[in-house]
XYZ file of C-alpha atoms in Angstrom:
777
model
C 0.131 0.002 0.036
C 2.919 2.387 0.847
C 4.218 1.885 -2.766
C 0.988 3.027 -4.232
C 0.745 6.016 -2.029
C 4.350 7.160 -2.936
C 3.371 6.659 -6.628
C 0.362 8.863 -6.128
C 2.282 11.498 -4.306
C 4.832 11.577 -7.050
C 2.075 12.120 -9.717
C 0.496 14.783 -7.745
C 3.675 16.782 -7.369
C 4.258 16.534 -11.144
C 0.829 17.891 -11.688
C 1.450 20.622 -9.239
C 4.586 21.515 -11.132
C 2.851 21.532 -14.488
C 0.173 23.934 -13.006
C 3.104 26.335 -11.674
C 4.775 26.325 -14.905
C 1.355 27.135 -16.841
C 0.787 29.999 -14.638
C 4.305 31.206 -14.980
C 3.969 31.363 -18.799
C 0.542 33.135 -18.364
C -1.179 30.329 -20.215
C -3.942 30.021 -17.653
C -6.572 31.607 -19.911
C -5.609 29.334 -22.984
C -7.719 26.549 -23.985
C -7.725 23.239 -22.133
C -5.254 20.742 -23.124
C -4.786 17.009 -22.723
C -2.402 17.541 -19.808
C -5.250 19.061 -17.704
C -6.984 15.675 -17.443
C -4.276 13.112 -18.253
C -2.461 13.210 -14.828
C -5.710 13.231 -12.896
C -6.881 10.249 -14.805
C -3.689 8.516 -14.101
C -3.806 9.245 -10.413
C -7.465 7.930 -10.286
C -6.229 4.791 -12.026
C -3.578 4.355 -9.420
C -6.049 4.594 -6.638
C -8.396 2.229 -8.536
C -5.502 -0.423 -8.568
C -4.587 0.195 -4.919
C -8.170 -0.215 -3.514
C -8.506 -3.427 -5.518
C -5.283 -4.714 -4.172
C -5.925 -3.437 -0.525
C -9.509 -3.082 -0.058
C -9.201 -3.605 3.659
C -7.525 -0.410 4.170
C -10.331 2.331 5.293
C -7.643 5.244 5.214
C -6.896 4.415 1.412
C -10.587 4.727 0.485
C -10.875 7.956 2.365
C -7.837 9.262 0.610
C -9.257 8.170 -2.467
C -12.492 10.212 -1.757
C -10.574 13.385 -0.591
C -8.634 13.274 -3.836
C -11.618 13.316 -6.046
C -13.125 15.997 -3.869
C -9.943 18.220 -4.286
C -9.935 17.654 -8.112
C -13.723 18.570 -8.253
C -12.715 22.136 -6.696
C -9.807 22.525 -9.004
C -11.770 21.616 -12.165
C -11.245 23.716 -15.207
C -12.796 24.106 -18.655
C -16.338 22.928 -18.943
C -16.902 23.101 -15.130
C -20.485 21.705 -15.078
C -19.767 18.686 -17.129
C -16.497 18.008 -15.180
C -18.323 18.486 -11.951
C -20.933 15.913 -12.830
C -18.290 13.347 -13.838
C -16.427 13.911 -10.495
C -19.916 13.647 -8.757
C -20.850 10.375 -10.395
C -17.177 8.862 -9.868
C -17.519 10.030 -6.110
C -20.809 8.283 -5.709
C -19.437 5.049 -7.333
C -16.363 5.080 -4.916
C -18.743 5.597 -1.841
C -20.798 2.617 -2.879
C -17.696 0.479 -3.283
C -16.286 1.633 0.033
C -19.347 1.098 1.949
C -19.939 -2.296 0.482
C -16.289 -3.247 1.543
C -16.599 -1.594 5.020
C -20.300 -1.516 6.017
C -19.454 -0.830 9.707
C -17.310 2.247 9.279
C -19.458 5.198 10.220
C -17.271 7.749 8.634
C -17.808 6.476 5.192
C -21.487 6.608 5.682
C -21.507 10.105 7.149
C -19.188 11.257 4.247
C -21.543 9.784 1.660
C -24.540 11.474 3.212
C -22.738 14.565 3.318
C -21.880 14.157 -0.480
C -25.631 13.653 -1.300
C -26.805 16.507 0.657
C -24.312 19.134 -0.199
C -23.204 18.118 -3.853
C -26.384 16.246 -5.191
C -28.850 18.346 -3.292
C -30.681 15.161 -2.408
C -31.901 15.054 1.191
C -33.917 11.991 0.666
C -30.767 10.078 -0.357
C -28.717 11.363 2.531
C -31.604 10.322 4.796
C -31.682 6.821 3.308
C -27.903 6.363 3.732
C -27.925 7.285 7.443
C -30.867 5.179 8.142
C -29.230 2.083 6.332
C -26.071 2.813 8.534
C -28.014 2.782 11.645
C -29.571 -0.473 10.747
C -26.091 -2.029 10.827
C -24.440 -0.075 13.662
C -27.210 1.151 15.838
C -24.881 2.062 18.835
C -22.655 4.550 16.902
C -22.914 8.142 18.500
C -21.626 9.930 15.520
C -24.157 8.452 13.167
C -27.076 9.411 15.597
C -25.715 12.894 15.952
C -25.266 13.366 12.108
C -28.868 11.959 11.657
C -30.245 14.246 14.073
C -28.450 17.258 12.513
C -29.674 16.187 9.037
C -33.445 16.183 10.028
C -33.122 19.702 11.551
C -31.439 20.853 8.415
C -34.132 19.630 6.246
C -36.654 21.136 8.211
C -34.685 24.583 7.962
C -34.487 24.134 4.182
C -38.276 23.738 4.034
C -38.905 26.768 6.052
C -36.452 28.651 3.821
C -38.272 27.529 0.746
C -41.792 28.389 2.099
C -40.604 31.833 2.881
C -39.266 32.405 -0.501
C -42.561 31.141 -1.982
C -44.562 33.677 0.345
C -46.388 30.900 2.175
C -45.204 32.040 5.508
C -44.738 35.670 4.944
C -43.526 38.101 2.525
C -42.012 36.659 -0.698
C -38.360 36.770 -0.893
C -36.481 37.012 -4.395
C -32.790 36.780 -3.296
C -32.988 33.036 -2.667
C -34.084 31.904 -6.094
C -31.098 29.788 -6.713
C -31.688 27.896 -3.437
C -35.230 27.259 -4.461
C -34.413 25.805 -7.651
C -31.636 23.592 -6.148
C -33.971 22.608 -3.466
C -36.902 21.686 -5.416
C -35.120 19.371 -7.681
C -33.690 17.206 -4.926
C -36.574 14.595 -5.283
C -36.545 14.568 -8.929
C -32.844 14.081 -9.862
C -31.723 10.625 -8.664
C -28.968 10.236 -11.148
C -26.117 10.922 -8.616
C -27.670 8.836 -5.867
C -25.218 6.155 -4.241
C -26.726 3.005 -5.277
C -25.814 0.609 -2.598
C -26.283 -3.148 -3.066
C -28.533 -4.846 -0.412
C -26.288 -5.834 2.360
C -26.580 -9.234 4.006
C -26.309 -7.610 7.442
C -29.366 -5.348 6.762
C -32.803 -6.860 8.002
C -35.967 -5.763 9.697
C -38.159 -2.780 9.056
C -36.984 0.786 8.729
C -36.321 2.722 11.911
C -38.900 5.346 10.799
C -40.827 5.955 7.612
C -38.544 7.116 4.929
C -39.468 10.290 2.972
C -41.984 11.099 5.830
C -43.587 14.293 4.823
C -41.031 16.155 2.935
C -42.275 15.282 -0.759
C -45.931 15.918 0.295
C -45.002 19.287 1.829
C -42.796 20.224 -1.463
C -45.793 19.293 -3.644
C -48.269 21.451 -1.487
C -45.921 24.362 -1.625
C -45.465 24.213 -5.429
C -49.333 23.899 -5.825
C -50.115 26.762 -3.621
C -47.421 29.244 -4.627
C -49.101 30.463 -7.455
C -52.070 31.562 -5.568
C -50.164 32.408 -2.543
C -51.163 36.115 -2.827
C -54.872 35.481 -2.873
C -54.805 33.450 0.519
C -56.355 35.085 3.493
C -54.717 35.100 7.020
C -57.110 32.342 8.181
C -56.188 30.189 5.198
C -52.427 30.879 6.004
C -53.139 29.942 9.730
C -54.995 26.793 8.618
C -52.047 25.872 6.220
C -49.602 26.470 8.965
C -51.429 24.401 11.425
C -51.533 21.437 8.914
C -47.579 21.318 8.756
C -46.849 22.518 12.168
C -45.623 19.130 13.534
C -43.107 18.494 10.962
C -41.788 21.990 10.850
C -41.392 22.116 14.729
C -39.111 19.023 14.483
C -41.407 16.082 14.895
C -38.991 13.795 12.787
C -35.991 14.996 14.611
C -37.773 14.115 17.844
C -38.465 10.649 16.664
C -34.806 10.276 15.785
C -33.906 11.447 19.208
C -36.090 8.962 21.009
C -34.742 6.228 18.792
C -31.326 7.262 19.693
C -31.644 7.201 23.434
C -33.063 3.679 23.201
C -29.918 2.685 21.435
C -27.439 4.746 23.659
C -29.262 5.210 26.906
C -26.471 5.934 29.516
C -24.233 8.366 27.941
C -24.646 11.875 29.066
C -22.238 13.494 26.678
C -24.236 12.205 23.865
C -27.210 13.930 24.882
C -25.341 17.078 25.679
C -24.250 17.011 22.073
C -27.696 16.771 20.905
C -28.803 19.828 22.887
C -25.884 21.879 21.448
C -27.207 20.801 17.874
C -30.628 21.678 18.676
C -29.562 25.160 20.049
C -28.021 25.893 16.583
C -31.597 25.918 14.725
C -34.248 28.496 15.578
C -37.642 27.014 16.419
C -36.026 23.977 17.968
C -36.692 25.060 21.613
C -39.235 22.445 22.089
C -36.839 19.711 21.026
C -34.224 20.965 23.233
C -36.322 21.146 26.112
C -37.446 17.412 25.520
C -33.721 16.311 25.416
C -33.309 18.355 28.934
C -36.427 16.639 30.313
C -34.930 13.377 29.277
C -31.665 14.030 31.219
C -33.536 14.913 34.348
C -35.519 11.601 34.072
C -32.697 9.182 33.205
C -29.936 10.552 35.274
C -31.535 11.292 38.672
C -28.447 10.139 40.763
C -25.728 11.478 38.388
C -24.008 14.501 39.844
C -22.670 15.452 36.490
C -26.108 15.489 34.870
C -27.612 17.490 37.772
C -24.953 20.166 37.644
C -25.409 20.443 34.040
C -29.213 20.894 34.215
C -28.574 23.459 36.976
C -26.470 25.817 34.792
C -27.471 24.872 31.288
C -29.449 27.967 30.769
C -26.432 30.036 31.160
C -25.145 28.977 27.678
C -27.855 30.903 26.172
C -26.981 34.147 27.945
C -24.256 36.645 26.914
C -21.769 37.654 29.388
C -22.661 41.238 28.640
C -26.427 40.777 28.884
C -28.257 42.224 31.834
C -30.138 39.013 32.269
C -26.781 37.323 33.443
C -27.309 38.364 37.075
C -30.673 36.658 37.206
C -29.474 33.633 35.417
C -26.786 33.200 37.868
C -29.014 33.465 40.870
C -31.348 31.003 39.190
C -28.512 28.516 38.692
C -27.536 28.898 42.385
C -31.088 28.225 43.339
C -31.106 25.200 41.245
C -27.926 23.958 42.796
C -29.350 24.166 46.266
C -32.511 22.390 45.073
C -30.545 19.574 43.649
C -28.479 19.288 46.853
C -31.672 18.860 48.871
C -32.372 15.924 46.642
C -28.945 14.493 45.854
C -26.889 15.299 49.211
C -23.665 13.413 47.924
C -19.911 14.457 47.981
C -19.810 14.458 44.300
C -22.947 16.946 44.081
C -21.248 19.124 46.586
C -18.084 19.238 44.691
C -19.647 20.250 41.563
C -21.553 23.050 43.581
C -18.064 24.532 45.001
C -16.483 24.045 41.534
C -19.335 25.966 39.911
C -19.008 28.918 42.607
C -15.292 28.940 42.285
C -15.390 29.194 38.582
C -17.901 32.177 38.580
C -15.912 33.706 41.488
C -12.955 33.993 39.255
C -14.875 35.086 36.207
C -16.619 37.976 37.906
C -13.295 39.983 39.039
C -14.638 43.125 37.141
C -17.995 43.030 39.101
C -17.133 43.477 42.800
C -20.746 42.876 44.075
C -21.142 39.494 42.154
C -17.824 38.451 43.253
C -18.680 39.113 46.884
C -21.954 37.217 46.377
C -20.143 34.124 45.048
C -17.493 34.405 47.970
C -20.117 34.388 50.453
C -22.051 31.487 48.894
C -18.811 29.352 48.624
C -17.907 30.088 52.179
C -21.349 29.161 53.218
C -20.913 25.802 51.126
C -17.757 24.926 52.875
C -19.235 25.502 56.334
C -22.196 23.139 55.680
C -19.751 20.510 54.192
C -17.600 20.745 57.488
C -20.785 20.276 59.404
C -21.367 16.872 57.946
C -17.956 15.734 56.832
C -18.862 11.953 57.302
C -21.662 12.138 54.632
C -20.501 14.968 52.366
C -16.578 14.699 52.152
C -14.463 12.790 49.832
C -10.993 13.248 48.621
C -11.667 15.656 45.682
C -13.938 17.690 47.959
C -11.518 17.783 50.699
C -8.878 19.318 48.325
C -11.340 21.884 46.882
C -12.302 22.984 50.343
C -8.601 23.184 51.392
C -8.133 25.744 48.587
C -11.184 27.653 49.614
C -10.010 27.815 53.426
C -6.526 28.875 52.242
C -7.958 31.593 49.944
C -10.131 32.816 52.875
C -7.237 32.793 55.303
C -8.557 30.140 57.372
C -6.742 27.252 59.310
C -5.884 24.938 56.210
C -3.380 22.714 58.164
C -6.124 21.515 60.622
C -8.465 20.964 57.857
C -5.801 18.992 55.943
C -4.761 17.007 59.007
C -8.177 15.957 59.512
C -8.407 14.800 55.859
C -5.491 12.673 55.910
C -7.164 11.004 58.893
C -10.088 10.346 56.981
C -8.288 9.190 53.685
C -4.795 7.859 54.782
C -4.159 6.231 51.563
C -4.795 9.259 49.475
C -1.388 10.493 47.957
C -2.997 13.785 46.733
C -4.256 14.600 50.229
C -0.944 13.796 51.718
C 0.904 15.810 49.029
C -1.431 18.860 49.797
C -0.755 18.694 53.640
C 2.973 18.219 53.375
C 3.228 20.884 50.815
C 1.579 23.247 53.142
C 3.832 22.243 56.082
C 7.009 22.560 54.020
C 5.855 25.871 52.460
C 5.570 27.257 56.013
C 9.040 25.853 57.026
C 10.547 27.558 53.797
C 9.130 30.870 54.680
C 10.697 30.863 58.153
C 12.635 27.985 59.642
C 11.977 29.283 63.230
C 8.319 30.136 62.655
C 7.081 27.427 64.814
C 4.634 26.345 62.193
C 6.015 22.725 62.085
C 9.482 21.731 63.250
C 11.894 20.097 60.940
C 11.818 16.980 63.016
C 8.064 16.802 62.864
C 7.898 17.187 59.362
C 10.430 14.437 58.701
C 8.617 12.225 60.969
C 5.324 12.802 58.962
C 7.078 11.977 55.839
C 8.744 8.710 56.916
C 6.337 7.208 59.261
C 2.930 8.300 57.736
C 2.974 9.962 54.353
C 5.495 7.793 52.442
C 4.342 4.766 54.281
C 0.660 5.259 53.277
C 1.564 6.278 49.678
C 4.756 4.636 48.650
C 4.018 4.869 44.917
C 3.552 8.585 44.664
C 6.097 10.331 42.683
C 5.299 13.855 43.473
C 5.266 12.911 47.355
C 8.856 11.466 46.878
C 10.047 14.588 44.966
C 8.488 16.890 47.638
C 10.563 15.044 50.337
C 13.891 15.158 48.417
C 13.354 18.864 47.429
C 13.067 19.566 51.138
C 15.883 17.433 52.014
C 18.260 18.930 49.536
C 17.211 22.386 50.633
C 18.302 21.511 54.113
C 21.663 20.186 52.562
C 22.167 23.480 50.824
C 21.777 25.212 54.025
C 24.398 23.013 55.672
C 21.848 21.455 58.133
C 22.595 17.934 56.864
C 25.350 16.128 55.534
C 25.849 14.464 52.182
C 26.166 11.124 53.952
C 22.568 11.117 55.319
C 21.249 12.754 52.099
C 22.509 9.374 50.674
C 20.987 7.526 53.241
C 17.724 8.899 52.472
C 17.944 8.010 48.680
C 18.997 4.298 49.641
C 16.097 4.024 52.017
C 13.765 5.434 49.281
C 15.274 2.761 46.830
C 14.658 -0.123 49.339
C 10.926 0.928 50.016
C 10.041 1.565 46.546
C 11.640 -1.716 45.436
C 9.613 -3.485 48.184
C 6.516 -1.703 46.767
C 7.698 -2.945 43.260
C 7.952 -6.541 44.390
C 4.426 -6.428 46.054
C 2.985 -5.133 42.581
C 4.744 -7.724 40.744
C 2.691 -10.308 42.766
C -0.466 -8.556 41.843
C -2.364 -8.831 38.478
C -2.376 -5.073 37.564
C 0.486 -4.342 35.083
C -0.280 -0.749 35.023
C 0.533 -0.423 38.731
C 3.785 -2.320 38.275
C 4.847 0.007 35.281
C 4.245 3.023 37.520
C 6.237 1.667 40.208
C 9.111 0.744 37.924
C 8.967 4.356 36.419
C 9.253 5.610 40.119
C 12.393 3.526 40.857
C 14.112 4.973 37.700
C 13.014 8.513 38.503
C 14.581 8.248 42.028
C 17.723 6.562 40.854
C 18.139 9.133 38.055
C 17.517 12.156 40.577
C 20.161 10.600 43.072
C 22.702 10.675 40.203
C 21.957 14.180 39.172
C 22.290 15.313 42.876
C 25.781 13.810 43.021
C 26.497 15.287 39.752
C 25.768 18.796 40.754
C 27.859 18.701 44.073
C 30.995 21.176 43.855
C 34.184 19.719 42.773
C 35.482 20.793 46.090
C 33.297 18.767 47.920
C 34.492 15.676 49.985
C 34.034 12.400 48.167
C 30.921 10.614 48.742
C 31.243 7.704 51.096
C 30.642 4.039 49.944
C 27.364 2.592 51.454
C 27.588 -0.023 54.096
C 24.790 0.070 56.339
C 23.696 3.458 55.143
C 20.409 2.685 53.897
C 19.255 2.172 57.759
C 20.607 5.548 58.870
C 18.010 7.911 60.256
C 17.624 11.538 59.612
C 17.659 14.052 62.472
C 18.336 17.737 61.575
C 19.040 18.286 65.232
C 21.856 15.958 65.507
C 25.433 16.829 65.938
C 26.809 15.662 62.506
C 30.452 15.326 63.073
C 31.085 14.628 59.138
C 29.193 17.761 58.105
C 30.844 19.508 55.195
C 30.780 23.391 54.849
C 29.884 23.449 51.317
C 27.044 24.533 49.293
C 25.112 22.831 46.366
C 26.259 24.286 43.012
C 24.160 24.538 39.781
C 24.747 21.959 37.059
C 27.596 22.817 34.844
C 29.214 21.409 31.681
C 31.611 19.501 33.880
C 30.098 18.183 36.986
C 31.597 16.291 39.914
C 32.596 13.287 38.133
C 34.010 11.472 41.082
C 30.788 11.661 43.154
C 28.893 10.608 40.148
C 30.858 7.339 39.851
C 30.750 6.668 43.672
C 26.894 7.251 43.310
C 26.245 4.768 40.524
C 28.541 2.218 42.361
C 26.351 2.560 45.474
C 23.267 2.003 43.361
C 24.650 -0.960 41.537
C 25.498 -2.591 44.688
C 22.576 -1.788 47.088
C 19.703 -1.427 44.780
C 18.076 -2.674 41.458
C 19.397 -0.401 38.569
C 16.944 0.390 35.791
C 17.601 1.146 32.136
C 16.776 4.669 32.519
C 19.350 4.885 35.387
C 22.118 3.472 33.194
C 21.303 5.868 30.432
C 21.596 8.821 32.604
C 24.988 7.604 33.777
C 26.130 7.148 30.210
C 24.994 10.660 29.319
C 27.125 11.904 32.262
C 30.139 9.824 32.161
C 33.232 10.715 30.187
C 35.790 7.948 30.659
C 35.847 5.236 28.042
C 36.630 2.551 30.579
C 33.670 3.467 32.827
C 31.562 3.933 29.699
C 32.252 0.398 28.546
C 31.320 -1.007 32.009
C 28.204 0.989 32.191
C 26.947 -0.018 28.691
C 27.912 -3.726 29.695
C 25.549 -3.379 32.709
C 22.790 -1.698 30.763
C 22.668 -4.543 28.404
C 22.409 -6.974 31.267
C 19.400 -5.270 33.042
C 17.162 -6.145 30.051
C 18.958 -8.486 27.490
C 15.837 -8.702 25.434
C 15.775 -4.980 24.747
C 17.599 -3.981 21.546
C 18.295 -0.222 22.335
C 21.046 -0.855 25.076
C 22.664 -3.156 22.638
C 22.552 -0.727 19.746
C 23.780 2.004 22.195
C 26.725 -0.167 23.136
C 27.663 -0.864 19.541
C 27.647 2.786 18.713
C 30.027 3.560 21.492
C 32.281 0.742 20.216
C 32.054 2.019 16.689
C 32.998 5.657 18.000
C 36.035 4.170 19.911
C 37.000 1.979 17.183
C 36.862 -1.283 19.107
C 35.721 -3.233 16.152
C 36.663 -6.704 17.358
C 34.739 -6.297 20.550
C 31.873 -4.786 18.701
C 31.541 -8.223 16.596
C 31.437 -10.098 19.951
C 28.719 -7.881 21.389
C 26.637 -8.134 18.274
C 26.843 -11.870 18.447
C 25.713 -11.896 22.089
C 22.936 -9.379 21.213
C 21.628 -11.883 18.489
C 21.474 -14.602 21.125
C 19.282 -12.774 23.622
C 17.030 -10.505 21.367
C 13.697 -12.197 20.374
C 13.494 -13.572 17.056
C 10.677 -11.242 15.973
C 12.788 -8.115 16.671
C 16.012 -9.524 14.994
C 15.392 -7.979 11.563
C 14.778 -4.664 12.979
C 17.993 -4.938 15.184
C 20.049 -6.031 12.302
C 18.889 -3.276 10.188
C 19.808 -0.663 12.750
C 23.157 -2.472 13.253
C 23.826 -2.008 9.484
C 23.436 1.984 9.876
C 26.132 2.021 12.531
C 29.477 2.647 10.662
C 32.287 1.666 10.606
C 31.267 -1.705 12.400
C 32.181 -4.902 10.753
C 29.184 -6.356 8.742
C 27.824 -9.862 9.295
C 30.070 -12.717 8.822
C 33.178 -10.429 8.551
C 36.615 -11.817 9.559
C 37.548 -11.034 13.296
C 40.457 -8.650 13.722
C 41.790 -10.433 16.721
C 44.334 -13.338 16.163
C 42.524 -16.544 16.879
C 44.885 -19.218 18.145
C 42.969 -22.029 16.824
C 43.604 -20.756 13.198
C 47.036 -21.556 11.644
C 49.121 -18.619 10.676
C 50.023 -17.703 7.104
C 53.505 -19.322 7.577
C 51.926 -22.562 8.749
C 49.557 -22.687 5.880
C 51.963 -21.598 3.109
C 51.637 -24.040 0.283
C 48.927 -26.015 1.980
C 45.449 -26.858 0.313
C 42.698 -24.223 0.983
C 41.042 -24.776 4.372
C 37.373 -24.666 4.572
C 36.968 -23.502 8.221
C 33.605 -22.567 9.640
C 33.116 -18.877 10.509
C 31.522 -17.614 13.608
C 28.047 -17.479 11.870
C 28.212 -20.785 10.121
C 26.007 -23.691 11.042
C 29.044 -25.692 12.152
C 29.184 -23.273 15.262
C 25.440 -23.215 15.849
C 25.696 -25.563 18.864
C 28.536 -23.816 20.404
C 28.177 -20.824 22.911
C 30.808 -18.944 21.283
C 32.860 -16.783 23.692
C 35.300 -14.276 22.324
C 38.798 -16.063 22.309
C 40.663 -13.003 23.776
C 38.891 -13.309 26.957
C 39.941 -14.940 30.247
C 42.355 -17.911 29.992
C 39.967 -20.317 31.852
C 37.622 -19.687 28.966
C 40.207 -20.765 26.448
C 40.313 -24.284 27.600
C 36.590 -24.916 27.600
C 36.444 -23.204 24.035
C 39.146 -25.623 22.830
C 37.455 -28.665 24.248
C 34.173 -27.662 22.626
C 35.547 -26.906 19.160
C 37.885 -29.784 18.994
C 34.432 -31.633 18.962
C 33.472 -29.926 15.821
C 36.795 -30.261 14.109
C 35.209 -33.132 11.921
C 33.441 -30.279 10.028
C 36.733 -28.801 9.195
C 37.836 -30.133 5.906
C 41.156 -29.694 3.735
C 40.751 -30.537 0.191
C 38.064 -33.222 1.305
C 40.139 -34.636 4.036
C 39.797 -34.093 7.821
C 42.406 -32.030 9.574
C 44.610 -33.947 11.863
C 47.064 -31.424 12.982
C 45.728 -29.706 15.826
C 46.584 -26.235 16.616
C 48.683 -25.105 19.307
C 46.157 -24.763 22.459
C 48.738 -22.691 24.460
C 48.823 -20.048 21.736
C 47.948 -16.642 23.147
C 45.952 -13.800 21.461
C 47.432 -10.426 20.849
C 46.488 -7.813 23.326
C 44.074 -9.905 25.235
C 41.189 -7.731 26.956
C 38.635 -9.016 29.280
C 35.280 -7.347 28.232
C 32.686 -9.928 29.376
C 33.544 -9.606 32.828
C 31.292 -11.312 35.607
C 29.345 -9.621 38.324
C 32.376 -10.752 40.813
C 34.834 -8.961 38.426
C 32.550 -5.749 38.624
C 32.530 -5.759 42.317
C 36.378 -5.929 42.477
C 36.312 -3.199 39.953
C 34.044 -0.991 42.155
C 36.251 -1.698 44.919
C 39.400 -0.333 43.239
């Protein structure tokens, strides 16, 4: 499919270039030539081949439709004839597309819009949407567009009657509209002729072509004698057609729609918005509002919407706004008397807060809403057990703080009522920390009390809250910058956080919720990265960070006499940070925590030494061996440092761990890394198992299997320039495959020297024990 689209794009660009050159040569007024049509016909032919080859691609059909529409707007020459051709072609394409995808609502809606706007055939548009609703009766967009269509058709009838002088003075400016509208029932040449679909069945949802044709014929018969009608006759005629003109058919559509989609409040709100766009649909709009009040009695969102829906029709500069707002407040009070729930009170407080902020220019109105909101919070406080939930507790806290009340007492009570709510705890601790920031000796809350609340309650109740951990460490680092806590104890806090969050990660791994596990894993990576960044930002003059022993169990007490306190300040991040502190930090994490891929990525971004970078890349690949990105990053590093032999070994290890489904993408990305050796390339290190040129001089050619040949498929190949203990194991296993090595059709009998050493041996595939010894260096 992509090849067809590229071909089409090329042809469209060619046609655009041709049009520009024609305009540049001022030939736009010349007669139409073959080139004005040939490229368009070629593109249509390409689209035809594409949809035949890929009929299952809905987007391809939609692009085909949009191209025809664009060419119809760009038509030249005989415009009427070309427009008719494009219209007929578009109708055919719609018919084929709908037959291939009868359950795609967008195709039905676009086809109906084409019939109504281009072919001026309202009956055909109605028939298309009715057939679509027989197949997919629970599609919201179809019902909304069908509801809009019926109101549009009524509006067209009213406009035609005004032009004919039936409902008032005759208008002359809309003669073209009358002609186009009156022909919609007689011109069926452009109708989208759909075959009968197997999925269709049953009777129509409502009578097709209900009264529109009868009204059109009546209008045409009485138009000639419209000037001789008396007022009584006009009133009688208006009475005959009153039901249809007031939206009776649209009301039937609405009733059918709420039977198919009965519990969606947003669906009915969209219908109300559509009805509000048409004059004379007030009764229909009120009918939809009444249905919301009947079907959503216990829904706080629905009751709040009904309380303030009348404000949408009042301008903010209208004098009726004051009365409308007072009516909305009374409606809310009435709703609260019937539905006394925390959700309803939350909607009421939110409504008052919104209009309080919006009425800054009107002081009297602002004072009115402030008094109403304060009274509402007081009523909630009187019955907290019944009227309070987490969301409402936070909203009331904002109100109390804005009014200058005791917000800390309110939040303390809220954390007792909702002890596992991370948002409530974060709001309370933010207020305590903010008071401590403003004045360390203000007595609002001592540092030890804040620390105790963090460690023994807040972080214990909500250990997976990222913003709560960030708040704690922001406060801790502030104390460190003020020299009230040592770097040793800041590290202790980080290690304690790693241990607690990792324990939470283990518990989440035992549960069946993958989303919560992913959230905790992201939190672990975030905290580890934050710790690395803190160590990197330490001044270069700072005393080196300590290695962790039992540091994770240390307790923080700001009032303690810290014998190891450093007299230093935290510096801003610079181009060259504290590299020694960084290295000690990631050694501590590697030893005493569970490093994540994001942690190693951040370390690699900050590290500058090639030896340390190689170790970090190696560890990053081991965290998740099935992921291809760490392997590719490792290979890029080796390519930049010209370690081609080691890159070949790393590539082979990657192919053994990456899943087969991801191998093609990995190999394609590997080819883009230059100047790495390609697949099957000869190794650059000297292999002791292969005879030298002097030994093989004059001997027959040896067909020795390469590292990627089938002969080595059963051997766990280890780079031969690795540790000495690996040599003997490799030699033993490769000798078992020596039967596959043939010299001129005969087996090799001369074994290579097993004691031969490789040039420049280098250990790159070190074990975890060797890494531990590296850390201790």
